[in-house]
């Protein structure tokens, strides 16, 4: 934060008004001789001779050293106003690690505006503090450079997204926070109605239906910085409440939606850093699964999955006989120890594989065929061999094919999993990440569109469940398969992925009642059920719905990645802990009996205690 204060910083921080006339972090040699009045927090006090003290004064813009001659009691985190004169630091005492390191403020008069108890943890960036303490005292944690920088980046990113949407002709429309429950709607936060006891609103999981209704309403191009709420288990990339850039547009193709969203997210990356960000790439779902084993590929590094199914088909190695064999090449890791290979094998088993095949790629010794065979390796022409118990009985041509398919070089390690296609892909895709993924902060952000998702996934009992949501338009070529072979129907749904994180998803929507009803039927939703759940949308479609499509970008995830943070809590001012609690406010808490009565709520004794339940008040309506 302090590093680049200066001309750009001045513009960013605005005019320092009110009780002060300068920002701490912006003073430079050019200000030498200037009288200044600063306000902020005492970051550090050091004695300097008998009377003098050095006070590091901190505000939002950074830190400056003040030389203070006063008897006043000055302690860490006291809030003070300091008036003095800017001077160059004496020869040899500059601090190159501080943006203001060439200057100090001298002849200071100090006024204490507010005293402070000793903070429960050091606000110094170097101090490691456990998360519960940070969140319990979030207002202190927010004073740290990292949080100031992250929240300011968040504001810049949101502003860039908004400017892009407005430039592209979109209108921001707010949709209700009090929405209607869907029968069996799991994971919704319920809000009891005071005026209609026993009835509930829910907080929206997304403005999906509302934005489609806006299209029926002729709004044409809508966006919103929408707060969405889902009562799901929390993870590093998931909170109960999150913000998304929600978009919907009429008379638009999938390419149009993708172009609009690409513009917005590239604009966001541009405000986050000076690094050149490559244009958004596109992969079909099939390609992504084939090459990366996942629909959330991190394309910042190679180690793509190689298909060995054909190469090993005739190898006669039982362990490799399977419908699908996928491999990765780990460059330069041929020397991996046996115990490490054993733990990788255990990891592959944990991920669902039967085992893990490994091969060390070694230079072939053309004149020592026997020695090679004795070691379990086979010479390959004049170049490469595979050193592995499994390669011992492989024909040289099979080894040759494996080397070619993986692009192996001498000194590499090859890892392979054989099994059902989904397992082989998923396990190798995960091992690729675990062995090769660079930290989020490394390299330029790499956005990828994933297109042509299947319309349905196979549910646990073999039935079709929507892969995206039930309003997604099938691929026009596949509509004929809806009844006969639903699981092979492609959709007009697309995801946006950034550095291996799913940033959001969207689709072209169904805008005709008949087709929507056919999809509900394929999902085994009866006409009555469909009417009960989504009747108001189906009704709207009677009155002229334009073709439309949209998207939602997860803003918390976007900011976290652009900030190089692995957890979205680092870019949210007041997040919940993993167990859904807020250690600062104590939420969720029990409601007073009077409030419960007014809401018509009886809390059952067997239900989870509201104070401890991350899901909020338990119980049922009378
Ligand atoms: N409503 C979807 C979601 O929140 C996004 C979309 O299809 O526009 O994931």
XYZ file of C-alpha atoms in Angstrom, residues 118-443:
326
model
C -3.073 -2.194 24.049
C -4.397 -4.097 21.001
C -4.894 -7.850 21.535
C -2.480 -8.575 18.698
C 0.281 -6.747 16.912
C -1.030 -4.870 13.908
C 2.334 -5.297 12.274
C 2.003 -7.163 8.958
C 4.684 -9.622 10.038
C 2.781 -10.879 13.078
C 0.946 -14.172 12.439
C -2.449 -13.982 14.122
C -4.996 -16.788 14.271
C -8.154 -16.231 12.286
C -10.614 -16.350 15.205
C -8.751 -13.464 16.869
C -8.549 -11.500 13.627
C -12.306 -11.836 13.094
C -13.148 -11.161 16.761
C -11.321 -7.817 16.406
C -11.892 -7.292 12.709
C -11.896 -3.500 13.127
C -8.262 -3.771 14.262
C -7.385 -6.307 11.580
C -8.754 -3.862 8.988
C -6.026 -1.362 10.007
C -3.354 -3.678 8.597
C -1.826 -2.901 5.201
C -2.996 -6.152 3.688
C -6.656 -5.554 4.490
C -6.549 -1.898 3.472
C -5.010 -2.893 0.142
C -7.480 -5.745 -0.409
C -10.587 -3.684 0.342
C -9.378 -0.847 -1.836
C -8.659 -3.311 -4.644
C -12.159 -4.691 -4.186
C -13.625 -1.213 -4.605
C -11.521 -0.582 -7.733
C -12.534 -3.917 -9.249
C -16.233 -3.305 -8.577
C -15.954 0.155 -10.037
C -14.204 -1.182 -13.174
C -16.912 -3.833 -13.595
C -19.644 -1.212 -13.273
C -17.960 1.158 -15.716
C -17.588 -1.635 -18.263
C -21.238 -2.618 -17.960
C -22.408 0.957 -18.274
C -20.148 1.580 -21.248
C -21.796 -1.431 -22.878
C -25.290 -0.047 -22.389
C -26.433 -2.004 -19.329
C -28.767 -0.588 -16.694
C -28.370 -1.487 -13.019
C -31.655 -2.701 -11.549
C -32.066 -3.817 -7.950
C -34.077 -6.983 -7.383
C -35.717 -7.921 -4.058
C -33.853 -9.412 -1.110
C -37.118 -10.821 0.217
C -37.962 -13.454 -2.395
C -40.284 -16.401 -2.539
C -39.384 -19.896 -1.281
C -39.340 -22.731 -3.772
C -40.925 -25.979 -2.560
C -38.076 -28.269 -1.404
C -35.753 -25.326 -2.027
C -32.775 -26.487 -0.042
C -30.075 -24.156 1.193
C -32.259 -21.085 1.309
C -32.153 -18.664 4.231
C -35.719 -18.250 5.437
C -37.159 -14.989 6.752
C -40.341 -15.325 8.856
C -43.202 -13.008 8.031
C -44.508 -10.972 10.982
C -47.749 -10.163 9.184
C -48.417 -13.695 7.945
C -47.485 -16.094 10.702
C -46.256 -19.413 9.378
C -45.253 -17.929 6.039
C -41.732 -17.144 4.967
C -39.724 -15.180 2.480
C -36.319 -16.455 1.468
C -33.154 -14.525 0.752
C -32.264 -14.991 -2.935
C -29.638 -17.564 -3.898
C -29.346 -15.483 -7.062
C -31.631 -13.038 -8.890
C -32.008 -15.646 -11.659
C -35.771 -15.584 -12.112
C -36.073 -11.884 -11.332
C -33.599 -11.012 -14.068
C -35.407 -13.224 -16.567
C -38.631 -11.421 -15.665
C -36.831 -8.123 -16.307
C -36.165 -9.379 -19.839
C -39.869 -10.148 -20.275
C -40.347 -6.605 -18.971
C -38.315 -5.211 -21.869
C -35.314 -4.048 -19.795
C -33.076 -5.568 -22.504
C -29.677 -5.154 -20.805
C -29.612 -5.573 -17.034
C -26.814 -5.807 -14.540
C -26.575 -5.665 -10.784
C -23.940 -5.950 -8.095
C -26.148 -8.516 -6.432
C -25.865 -9.910 -2.932
C -26.692 -13.605 -3.016
C -27.193 -15.917 -0.062
C -26.783 -19.671 0.094
C -26.951 -21.716 3.267
C -24.167 -24.072 2.212
C -21.102 -25.416 3.998
C -18.382 -22.798 3.936
C -14.997 -23.250 2.291
C -12.023 -21.144 1.276
C -13.900 -19.967 -1.802
C -17.405 -19.869 -0.345
C -19.290 -17.709 2.187
C -23.028 -17.681 3.024
C -23.369 -14.276 1.424
C -21.435 -13.231 -1.612
C -21.545 -10.592 -4.274
C -21.954 -11.290 -7.938
C -21.937 -9.163 -11.028
C -25.262 -10.408 -12.333
C -26.004 -9.890 -16.034
C -28.886 -10.615 -18.380
C -29.435 -9.502 -21.979
C -32.142 -9.904 -24.609
C -31.815 -10.833 -28.278
C -28.267 -11.947 -27.596
C -26.236 -14.992 -28.573
C -23.883 -16.913 -26.326
C -20.979 -15.118 -28.054
C -22.534 -11.745 -27.203
C -22.856 -12.586 -23.512
C -19.305 -13.939 -23.435
C -17.955 -10.790 -25.135
C -19.724 -8.486 -22.668
C -18.478 -10.423 -19.631
C -14.947 -10.732 -21.077
C -14.797 -6.958 -21.413
C -15.824 -6.511 -17.776
C -13.433 -9.061 -16.248
C -10.482 -7.895 -18.358
C -11.205 -4.336 -17.207
C -11.152 -5.634 -13.625
C -7.763 -7.309 -14.154
C -6.402 -4.115 -15.702
C -7.106 -2.053 -12.564
C -5.566 -4.723 -10.347
C -2.097 -4.684 -11.862
C 0.039 -3.466 -14.728
C 0.622 -7.015 -15.946
C -0.485 -7.767 -19.469
C -3.507 -10.095 -19.232
C -3.948 -12.470 -22.189
C -7.365 -12.437 -23.905
C -9.933 -14.898 -22.548
C -9.366 -18.354 -24.068
C -12.203 -20.759 -24.886
C -12.307 -24.526 -24.393
C -15.253 -26.828 -24.858
C -16.228 -28.846 -21.812
C -15.065 -32.016 -23.593
C -11.658 -30.515 -24.387
C -11.254 -29.251 -20.862
C -12.108 -32.623 -19.330
C -9.822 -34.382 -21.790
C -6.806 -32.092 -21.336
C -7.128 -31.008 -17.703
C -9.447 -33.609 -16.152
C -11.698 -30.852 -14.814
C -14.124 -28.187 -15.984
C -12.154 -25.633 -13.928
C -8.761 -25.806 -15.622
C -5.814 -23.814 -14.336
C -4.082 -23.077 -17.651
C -1.207 -21.096 -16.120
C 0.959 -24.207 -16.316
C 1.358 -27.237 -18.604
C 1.398 -30.858 -17.420
C -1.736 -31.493 -19.486
C -3.281 -34.953 -19.341
C -2.059 -37.330 -22.041
C -4.287 -40.135 -23.225
C -2.511 -43.493 -23.047
C -5.571 -45.674 -23.611
C -4.505 -46.570 -27.162
C -0.786 -46.769 -26.358
C -1.158 -49.358 -23.599
C -4.106 -51.288 -25.039
C -1.814 -54.020 -26.379
C 0.726 -53.904 -23.538
C -0.658 -56.944 -21.786
C -0.195 -55.168 -18.441
C -3.279 -56.042 -16.406
C -2.987 -52.947 -14.197
C -3.331 -50.759 -17.281
C -6.216 -52.583 -18.872
C -9.174 -50.212 -18.516
C -11.586 -48.140 -20.602
C -9.384 -45.098 -20.084
C -5.746 -44.461 -19.144
C -4.665 -40.890 -18.419
C -1.155 -39.705 -17.625
C 0.751 -36.600 -16.697
C 4.399 -35.776 -17.214
C 6.121 -34.264 -14.183
C 9.171 -32.530 -15.647
C 12.540 -33.331 -14.090
C 11.136 -35.568 -11.332
C 12.531 -38.944 -12.440
C 14.540 -39.046 -9.216
C 11.404 -39.050 -7.017
C 11.964 -41.428 -4.094
C 10.069 -44.680 -3.654
C 8.427 -43.444 -0.457
C 7.188 -40.312 -2.239
C 5.825 -42.500 -5.057
C 4.085 -44.630 -2.435
C 2.441 -41.572 -0.926
C 1.353 -40.364 -4.392
C -0.160 -43.806 -4.941
C -2.007 -43.544 -1.628
C -3.273 -40.113 -2.665
C -4.503 -41.489 -6.022
C -6.360 -44.246 -4.142
C -7.864 -41.693 -1.802
C -9.110 -39.790 -4.871
C -10.834 -42.931 -6.159
C -8.243 -44.679 -8.358
C -7.373 -48.371 -7.994
C -3.685 -47.492 -8.098
C -1.087 -45.263 -9.702
C 1.353 -46.336 -12.392
C 4.696 -44.518 -12.468
C 7.563 -44.507 -14.940
C 10.937 -42.816 -14.646
C 12.023 -41.574 -18.053
C 15.716 -42.411 -18.502
C 18.095 -42.173 -21.457
C 18.235 -45.457 -23.325
C 21.616 -47.150 -23.363
C 21.707 -48.635 -26.826
C 24.569 -50.977 -25.928
C 23.228 -52.226 -22.613
C 19.908 -53.744 -23.482
C 20.312 -56.535 -20.972
C 21.292 -54.256 -18.138
C 18.287 -52.082 -18.924
C 15.965 -55.047 -18.910
C 17.427 -56.203 -15.613
C 16.573 -52.834 -14.104
C 13.052 -53.112 -15.377
C 13.715 -50.626 -18.148
C 13.642 -51.113 -21.862
C 15.681 -49.251 -24.367
C 13.697 -47.142 -26.769
C 15.379 -46.942 -30.118
C 18.445 -44.880 -29.400
C 16.754 -42.363 -27.072
C 14.550 -43.043 -24.077
C 13.559 -45.847 -21.744
C 10.985 -46.194 -19.008
C 12.237 -47.384 -15.664
C 9.402 -49.008 -13.737
C 8.268 -52.477 -12.643
C 5.326 -52.107 -15.039
C 7.588 -51.347 -18.012
C 9.584 -54.531 -17.471
C 7.304 -56.582 -19.698
C 6.357 -53.912 -22.188
C 7.285 -54.183 -25.826
C 9.617 -51.400 -26.984
C 6.908 -50.131 -29.321
C 4.519 -49.661 -26.371
C 7.194 -47.697 -24.518
C 7.784 -45.720 -27.676
C 4.064 -44.888 -27.899
C 3.920 -43.845 -24.226
C 6.896 -41.545 -24.679
C 5.373 -40.019 -27.804
C 1.907 -39.564 -26.284
C 3.264 -37.815 -23.190
C 6.052 -35.870 -24.906
C 8.381 -37.271 -22.222
C 11.992 -36.101 -21.889
C 14.846 -37.826 -20.125
C 14.629 -37.047 -16.392
C 10.816 -36.766 -16.298
C 8.449 -38.784 -14.177
C 5.245 -40.126 -15.756
C 2.205 -40.869 -13.606
C -0.828 -42.701 -14.951
C -4.226 -43.865 -13.750
C -6.315 -46.536 -15.477
C -10.031 -46.867 -14.869
C -13.428 -45.550 -15.906
C -13.034 -42.334 -17.943
C -14.456 -40.056 -15.250
C -12.148 -41.500 -12.575
C -8.982 -41.453 -14.679
C -9.610 -37.838 -15.685
C -10.576 -36.616 -12.244
C -7.673 -38.263 -10.409
C -5.009 -37.171 -12.901
C -6.547 -33.676 -13.057
C -6.257 -33.385 -9.272
C -2.704 -34.790 -9.132
C -1.716 -32.341 -11.874
C -2.863 -29.490 -9.622
C -1.235 -30.874 -6.518
C 2.104 -31.370 -8.277
C 2.213 -28.347 -10.534
C -0.119 -25.543 -9.528
C 1.699 -22.255 -8.883
C 0.470 -19.958 -6.076
C -2.508 -17.791 -7.065
C -0.360 -14.692 -6.873
C 2.050 -15.955 -9.523
C 1.953 -14.905 -13.166
